[in-house]
């Protein structure tokens, strides 16, 4: 865990749509059942519009992966 704990994140509009799509994509590709379950919880939280705690950290990793691979830019633009 990082020094800076992620607090609750409210997601609305396009940010929510992008986060939800990315989380669902990573979930569909996950082979590990434990990770798949964690991602299902993340998808549910993002769909509800509020993410906190471990789900917020996982969302950070999912979005970082999407940015590093160029997927976010390719699908949603700069």
mmCIF file of C-alpha atoms in Angstrom:
data_model
loop_
_atom_site.group_PDB
_atom_site.id
_atom_site.type_symbol
_atom_site.label_atom_id
_atom_site.label_comp_id
_atom_site.label_asym_id
_atom_site.label_seq_id
_atom_site.Cartn_x
_atom_site.Cartn_y
_atom_site.Cartn_z
ATOM 1 C CA UNK A 1 0.000 0.000 0.000
ATOM 2 C CA UNK A 2 1.256 3.453 -0.799
ATOM 3 C CA UNK A 3 1.860 6.154 1.795
ATOM 4 C CA UNK A 4 -1.055 8.101 0.403
ATOM 5 C CA UNK A 5 -4.195 6.097 1.063
ATOM 6 C CA UNK A 6 -6.800 6.556 -1.631
ATOM 7 C CA UNK A 7 -9.979 8.038 -0.219
ATOM 8 C CA UNK A 8 -13.403 7.562 -1.727
ATOM 9 C CA UNK A 9 -13.583 8.525 -5.373
ATOM 10 C CA UNK A 10 -16.859 9.678 -6.893
ATOM 11 C CA UNK A 11 -17.165 8.794 -10.566
ATOM 12 C CA UNK A 12 -19.674 10.412 -12.899
ATOM 13 C CA UNK A 13 -20.164 10.910 -16.601
ATOM 14 C CA UNK A 14 -17.408 9.976 -18.996
ATOM 15 C CA UNK A 15 -14.927 9.183 -16.194
ATOM 16 C CA UNK A 16 -17.331 6.578 -14.819
ATOM 17 C CA UNK A 17 -17.920 5.103 -18.279
ATOM 18 C CA UNK A 18 -14.194 4.772 -19.012
ATOM 19 C CA UNK A 19 -13.413 3.313 -15.573
ATOM 20 C CA UNK A 20 -16.288 0.835 -15.888
ATOM 21 C CA UNK A 21 -15.285 -0.284 -19.384
ATOM 22 C CA UNK A 22 -11.649 -0.734 -18.385
ATOM 23 C CA UNK A 23 -12.512 -2.667 -15.225
ATOM 24 C CA UNK A 24 -14.884 -4.930 -17.174
ATOM 25 C CA UNK A 25 -12.259 -5.555 -19.842
ATOM 26 C CA UNK A 26 -9.576 -6.509 -17.335
ATOM 27 C CA UNK A 27 -12.096 -8.691 -15.477
ATOM 28 C CA UNK A 28 -12.956 -10.551 -18.689
ATOM 29 C CA UNK A 29 -9.262 -11.285 -19.283
ATOM 30 C CA UNK A 30 -8.345 -12.271 -15.717
ATOM 31 C CA UNK A 31 -7.583 -15.962 -15.306
ATOM 32 C CA UNK A 32 -7.084 -16.025 -11.538
ATOM 33 C CA UNK A 33 -10.400 -16.555 -9.710
ATOM 34 C CA UNK A 34 -9.381 -14.385 -6.761
ATOM 35 C CA UNK A 35 -8.466 -11.499 -9.048
ATOM 36 C CA UNK A 36 -11.640 -12.009 -11.045
ATOM 37 C CA UNK A 37 -13.659 -11.711 -7.803
ATOM 38 C CA UNK A 38 -11.794 -8.536 -6.789
ATOM 39 C CA UNK A 39 -12.447 -7.079 -10.231
ATOM 40 C CA UNK A 40 -16.155 -7.990 -9.964
ATOM 41 C CA UNK A 41 -16.299 -5.977 -6.731
ATOM 42 C CA UNK A 42 -14.544 -3.095 -8.504
ATOM 43 C CA UNK A 43 -16.994 -3.226 -11.415
ATOM 44 C CA UNK A 44 -19.887 -3.116 -8.960
ATOM 45 C CA UNK A 45 -18.398 -0.143 -7.097
ATOM 46 C CA UNK A 46 -17.663 1.789 -10.289
ATOM 47 C CA UNK A 47 -21.144 1.037 -11.586
ATOM 48 C CA UNK A 48 -22.485 2.517 -8.345
ATOM 49 C CA UNK A 49 -20.395 5.649 -8.902
ATOM 50 C CA UNK A 50 -18.229 5.495 -5.773
ATOM 51 C CA UNK A 51 -14.961 3.631 -5.210
ATOM 52 C CA UNK A 52 -12.863 3.521 -2.043
ATOM 53 C CA UNK A 53 -10.298 1.478 -0.131
ATOM 54 C CA UNK A 54 -8.828 -1.540 -1.900
ATOM 55 C CA UNK A 55 -11.198 -1.069 -4.837
ATOM 56 C CA UNK A 56 -9.759 2.428 -5.394
ATOM 57 C CA UNK A 57 -6.241 1.006 -5.399
ATOM 58 C CA UNK A 58 -7.273 -1.683 -7.869
ATOM 59 C CA UNK A 59 -8.938 0.944 -10.071
ATOM 60 C CA UNK A 60 -5.697 2.911 -10.036
ATOM 61 C CA UNK A 61 -3.826 -0.185 -11.269
ATOM 62 C CA UNK A 62 -6.422 -0.939 -13.949
ATOM 63 C CA UNK A 63 -6.342 2.605 -15.301
ATOM 64 C CA UNK A 64 -2.551 2.732 -15.131
ATOM 65 C CA UNK A 65 -2.405 -0.460 -17.191
ATOM 66 C CA UNK A 66 -4.796 1.029 -19.738
ATOM 67 C CA UNK A 67 -2.681 4.160 -20.017
ATOM 68 C CA UNK A 68 0.642 2.313 -20.247
ATOM 69 C CA UNK A 69 -0.583 -0.037 -22.972
ATOM 70 C CA UNK A 70 -2.182 2.784 -24.953
ATOM 71 C CA UNK A 71 -5.620 1.172 -24.741
ATOM 72 C CA UNK A 72 -7.281 4.202 -23.089
ATOM 73 C CA UNK A 73 -5.974 6.576 -25.752
ATOM 74 C CA UNK A 74 -6.869 4.192 -28.588
ATOM 75 C CA UNK A 75 -10.467 3.724 -27.433
ATOM 76 C CA UNK A 76 -11.279 7.079 -25.860
ATOM 77 C CA UNK A 77 -8.829 9.534 -27.436
ATOM 78 C CA UNK A 78 -6.261 11.801 -25.804
#
